[in-house]
Short mmCIF file of C-alpha atoms in Angstrom, two decimals:
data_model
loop_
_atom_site.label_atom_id
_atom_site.label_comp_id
_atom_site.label_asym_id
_atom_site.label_seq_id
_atom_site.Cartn_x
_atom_site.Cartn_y
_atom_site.Cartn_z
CA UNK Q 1 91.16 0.27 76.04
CA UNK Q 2 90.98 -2.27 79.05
CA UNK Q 3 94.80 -2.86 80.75
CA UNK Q 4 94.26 -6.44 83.13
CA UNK Q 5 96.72 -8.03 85.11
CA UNK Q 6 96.13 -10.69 86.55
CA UNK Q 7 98.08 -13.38 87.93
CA UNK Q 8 95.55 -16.54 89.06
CA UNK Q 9 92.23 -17.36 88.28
CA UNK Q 10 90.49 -15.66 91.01
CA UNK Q 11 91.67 -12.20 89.92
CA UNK Q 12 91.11 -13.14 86.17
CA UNK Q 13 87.27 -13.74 87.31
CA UNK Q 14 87.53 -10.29 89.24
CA UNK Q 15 88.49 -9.00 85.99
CA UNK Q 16 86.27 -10.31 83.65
CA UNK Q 17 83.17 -9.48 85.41
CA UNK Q 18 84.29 -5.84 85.78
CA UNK Q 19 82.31 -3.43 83.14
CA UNK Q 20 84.34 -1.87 80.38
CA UNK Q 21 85.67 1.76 81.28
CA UNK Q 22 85.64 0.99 85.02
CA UNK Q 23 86.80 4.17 87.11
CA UNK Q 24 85.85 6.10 89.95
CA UNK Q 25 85.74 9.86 90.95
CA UNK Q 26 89.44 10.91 91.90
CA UNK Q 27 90.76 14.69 92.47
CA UNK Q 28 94.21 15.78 92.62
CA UNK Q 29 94.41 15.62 96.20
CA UNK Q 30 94.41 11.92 96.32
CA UNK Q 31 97.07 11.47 94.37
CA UNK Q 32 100.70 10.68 95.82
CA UNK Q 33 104.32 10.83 94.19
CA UNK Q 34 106.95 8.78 95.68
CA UNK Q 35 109.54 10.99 97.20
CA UNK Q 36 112.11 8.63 95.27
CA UNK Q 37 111.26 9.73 91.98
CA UNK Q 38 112.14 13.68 93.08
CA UNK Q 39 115.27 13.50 90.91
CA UNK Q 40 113.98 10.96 87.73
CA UNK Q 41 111.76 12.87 84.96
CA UNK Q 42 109.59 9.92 84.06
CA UNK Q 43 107.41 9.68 87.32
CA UNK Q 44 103.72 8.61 87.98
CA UNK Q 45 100.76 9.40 90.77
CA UNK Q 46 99.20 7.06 92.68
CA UNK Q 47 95.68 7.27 94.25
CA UNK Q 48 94.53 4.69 96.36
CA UNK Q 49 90.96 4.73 96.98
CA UNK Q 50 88.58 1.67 98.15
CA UNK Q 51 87.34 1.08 94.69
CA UNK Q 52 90.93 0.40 93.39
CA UNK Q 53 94.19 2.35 92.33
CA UNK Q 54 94.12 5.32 89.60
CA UNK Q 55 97.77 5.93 87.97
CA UNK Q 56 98.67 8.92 86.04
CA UNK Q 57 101.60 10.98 84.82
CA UNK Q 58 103.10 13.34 87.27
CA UNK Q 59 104.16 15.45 84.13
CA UNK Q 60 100.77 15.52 82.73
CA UNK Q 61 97.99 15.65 85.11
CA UNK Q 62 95.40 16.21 81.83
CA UNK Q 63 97.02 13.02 79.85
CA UNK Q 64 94.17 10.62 81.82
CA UNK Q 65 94.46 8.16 84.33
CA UNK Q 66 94.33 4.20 84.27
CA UNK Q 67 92.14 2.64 86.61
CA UNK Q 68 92.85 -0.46 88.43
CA UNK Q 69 90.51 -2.83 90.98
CA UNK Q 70 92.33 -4.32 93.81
CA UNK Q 71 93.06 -7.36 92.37
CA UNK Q 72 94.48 -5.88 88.99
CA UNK Q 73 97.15 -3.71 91.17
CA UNK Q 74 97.88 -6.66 93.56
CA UNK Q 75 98.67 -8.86 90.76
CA UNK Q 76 100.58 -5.61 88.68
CA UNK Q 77 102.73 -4.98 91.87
CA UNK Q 78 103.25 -8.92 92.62
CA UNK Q 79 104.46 -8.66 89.00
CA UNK Q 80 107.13 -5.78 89.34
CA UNK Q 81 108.47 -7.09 92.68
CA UNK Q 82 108.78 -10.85 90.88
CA UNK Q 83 110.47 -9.24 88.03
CA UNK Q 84 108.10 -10.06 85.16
CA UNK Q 85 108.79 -6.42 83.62
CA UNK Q 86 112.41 -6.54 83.99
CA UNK Q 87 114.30 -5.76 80.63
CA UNK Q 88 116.37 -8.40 79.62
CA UNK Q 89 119.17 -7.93 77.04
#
């Protein structure tokens, strides 16, 4: 399964021309947990690496990991700090 965010046309090209299963080699190491999320159960990893961003479950290291390219995390973060995810209701 491809997840693409994208918030203009210039990533959405990024994205499109981007093979299916896109990933590169990560190891634990790489990975950071914000010190924020020390008290909340429901936490992820972040590795940043030049080829893009890998996110996984700090809970479950073996569960996989979603791979990003620059543009897709740009335009996911852009997205959280604009509110677009925000649960109305």
């Amino acid at each position: 399964v491809r997840i693409a965010f994208y918030r203009d046309n210039q990533s959405r090209r990024e994205v499109r021309n981007m093979p299916e299963g896109f990933s590169f080699p990560v190891e634990d190491k790489d990975f950071r947990k914000s010190s924020r999320s020390r008290i909340i159960t429901w936490c992820v990893e972040v590795a940043v690496k030049p080829e893009g961003v890998a996110l996984r479950d700090s809970k479950n290291h073996k569960g996989g990991t979603l791979f990003f390219n620059n543009a897709e995390w740009k335009a996911f973060t852009g997205g959280v700090k604009d509110g677009e995810f925000d649960i109305v209701g």
